[in-house]
Coordinates of C-alpha atoms in Angstrom, one line a residue:
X1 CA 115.0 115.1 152.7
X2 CA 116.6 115.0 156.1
X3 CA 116.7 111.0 155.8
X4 CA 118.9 112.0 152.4
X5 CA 121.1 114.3 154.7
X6 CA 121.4 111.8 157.0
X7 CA 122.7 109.1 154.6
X8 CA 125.1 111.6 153.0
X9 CA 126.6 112.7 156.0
X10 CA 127.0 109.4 158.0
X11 CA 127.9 107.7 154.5
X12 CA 125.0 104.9 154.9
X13 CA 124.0 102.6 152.9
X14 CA 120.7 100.9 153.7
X15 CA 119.7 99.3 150.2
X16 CA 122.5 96.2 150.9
X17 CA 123.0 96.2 147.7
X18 CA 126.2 94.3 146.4
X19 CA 128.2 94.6 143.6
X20 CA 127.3 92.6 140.1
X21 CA 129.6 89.6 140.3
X22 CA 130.5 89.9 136.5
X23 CA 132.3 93.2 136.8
X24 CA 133.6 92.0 140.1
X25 CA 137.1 90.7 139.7
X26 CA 138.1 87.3 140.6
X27 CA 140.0 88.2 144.2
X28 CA 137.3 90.5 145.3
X29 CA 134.8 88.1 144.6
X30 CA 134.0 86.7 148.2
X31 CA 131.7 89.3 149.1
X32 CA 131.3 87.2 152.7
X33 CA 134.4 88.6 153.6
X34 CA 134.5 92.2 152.6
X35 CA 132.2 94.8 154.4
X36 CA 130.0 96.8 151.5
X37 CA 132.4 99.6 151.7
X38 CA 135.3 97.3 151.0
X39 CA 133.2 96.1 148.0
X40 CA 134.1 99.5 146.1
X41 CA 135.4 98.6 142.7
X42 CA 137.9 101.9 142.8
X43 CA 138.9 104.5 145.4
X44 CA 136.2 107.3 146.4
X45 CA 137.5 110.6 146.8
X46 CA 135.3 113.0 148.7
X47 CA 134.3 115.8 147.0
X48 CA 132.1 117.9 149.5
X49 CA 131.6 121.1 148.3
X50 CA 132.3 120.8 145.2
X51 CA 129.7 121.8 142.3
X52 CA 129.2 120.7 138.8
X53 CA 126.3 120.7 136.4
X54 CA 124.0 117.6 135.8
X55 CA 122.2 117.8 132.4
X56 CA 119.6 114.8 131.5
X57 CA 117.7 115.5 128.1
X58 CA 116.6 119.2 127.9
X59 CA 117.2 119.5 131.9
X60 CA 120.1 121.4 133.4
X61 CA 120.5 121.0 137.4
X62 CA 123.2 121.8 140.0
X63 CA 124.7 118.7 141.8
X64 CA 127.0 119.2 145.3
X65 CA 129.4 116.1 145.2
X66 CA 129.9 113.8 147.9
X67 CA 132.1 111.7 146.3
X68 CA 133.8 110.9 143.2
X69 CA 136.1 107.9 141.9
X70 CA 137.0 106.6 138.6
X71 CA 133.6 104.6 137.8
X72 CA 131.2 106.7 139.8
X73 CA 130.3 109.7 141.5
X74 CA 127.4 110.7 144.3
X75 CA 126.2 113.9 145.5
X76 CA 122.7 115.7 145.5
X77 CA 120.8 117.4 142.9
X78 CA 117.2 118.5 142.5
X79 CA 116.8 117.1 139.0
X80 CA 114.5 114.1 138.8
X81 CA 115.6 111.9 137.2
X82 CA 115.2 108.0 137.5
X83 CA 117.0 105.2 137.9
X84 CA 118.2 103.7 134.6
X85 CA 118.3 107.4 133.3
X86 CA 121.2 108.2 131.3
X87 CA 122.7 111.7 132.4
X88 CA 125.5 113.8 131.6
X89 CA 127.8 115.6 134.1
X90 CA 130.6 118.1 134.1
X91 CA 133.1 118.4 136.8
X92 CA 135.6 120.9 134.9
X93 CA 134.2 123.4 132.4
X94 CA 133.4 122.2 129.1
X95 CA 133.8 118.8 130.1
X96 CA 131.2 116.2 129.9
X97 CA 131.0 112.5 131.0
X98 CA 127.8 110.4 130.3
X99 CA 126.8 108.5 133.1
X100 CA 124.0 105.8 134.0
X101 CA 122.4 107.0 137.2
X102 CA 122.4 103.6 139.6
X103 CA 120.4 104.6 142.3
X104 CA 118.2 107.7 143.8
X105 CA 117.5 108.1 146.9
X106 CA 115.4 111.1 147.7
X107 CA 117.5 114.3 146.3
X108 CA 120.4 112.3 146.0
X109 CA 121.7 110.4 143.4
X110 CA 124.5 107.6 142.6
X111 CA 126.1 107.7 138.6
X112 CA 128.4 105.1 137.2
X113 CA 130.1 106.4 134.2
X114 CA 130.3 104.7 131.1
X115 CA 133.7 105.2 130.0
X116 CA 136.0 105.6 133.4
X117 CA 138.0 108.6 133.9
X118 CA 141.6 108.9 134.0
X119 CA 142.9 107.9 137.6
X120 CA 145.5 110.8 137.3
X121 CA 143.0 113.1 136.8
X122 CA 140.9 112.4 139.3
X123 CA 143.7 112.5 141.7
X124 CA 144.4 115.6 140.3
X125 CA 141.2 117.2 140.6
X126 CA 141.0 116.3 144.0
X127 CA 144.4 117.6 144.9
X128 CA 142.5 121.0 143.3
X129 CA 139.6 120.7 145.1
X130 CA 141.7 120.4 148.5
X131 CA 143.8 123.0 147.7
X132 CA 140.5 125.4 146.5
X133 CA 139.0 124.8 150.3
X134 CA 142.0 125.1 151.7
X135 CA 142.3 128.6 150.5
X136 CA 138.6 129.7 151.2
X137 CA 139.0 128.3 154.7
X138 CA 142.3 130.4 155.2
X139 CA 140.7 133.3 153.4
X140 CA 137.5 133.4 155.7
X141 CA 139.5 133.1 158.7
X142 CA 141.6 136.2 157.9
X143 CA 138.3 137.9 157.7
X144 CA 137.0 137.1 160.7
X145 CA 140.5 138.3 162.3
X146 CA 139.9 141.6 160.3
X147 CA 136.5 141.6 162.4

């Protein structure tokens, strides 16, 4: 678990995987050239803090984001599930977007969603999630003046 922490935090990747060359496009495809992180097929938006719901057949779970982006999103869950697995997950209430989990690494988890969401919406729902921790942060600190 803390080797799971550890990768989330620092944002490692160990497994060297690389993208699949057929989803790839053409001027992205010399993977000598690009760092892994460069490799990312859309922008990542991080996410920490945020919680949604993961259901995979008759299992419901929490998931804490890390990350989201138009293809994909990461965070860590204490559902099982394997890789292969297709899941569901819901960011906004009501609101559910199938996903093929990609890879697992102890209690955390990488999904690639089948269809892609709307890049205005995910900017958008960032934009709400910044906002959202902005306020709590602003909020507890007028507590602790009240102290």
């Amino acid at each position: 678990m803390l080797k799971a922490l550890r990768h989330w935090v620092l944002d490692d990747d160990d497994s060297g995987e690389t993208p699949d060359p057929s989803v790839v496009p053409a001027e992205r495809r010399d993977s000598e050239m690009l760092s892994p992180h460069d490799q990312r097929l859309s922008v990542r938006h991080d996410m920490c803090g945020h919680r949604g719901v993961i259901r995979s057949r008759r299992t419901m779970a929490f998931i804490h984001l890390k990350d989201l982006s138009c293809l994909g999103a990461c965070g860590i869950t204490d559902l099982p599930v394997a890789v292969g697995a297709m899941v569901f997950l819901t960011l906004q209430k009501g609101r559910w977007h199938a996903a093929e989990v990609r890879w697992v690494r102890n209690v955390m988890v990488g999904l690639r969603f089948y269809r892609p969401l709307d890049p205005d919406g995910v900017e958008k729902f960032h934009a709400n999630h910044l906002s959202s921790k902005a306020a709590a942060a602003l909020d507890h600190q007028w507590k602790l003046a009240g102290l």
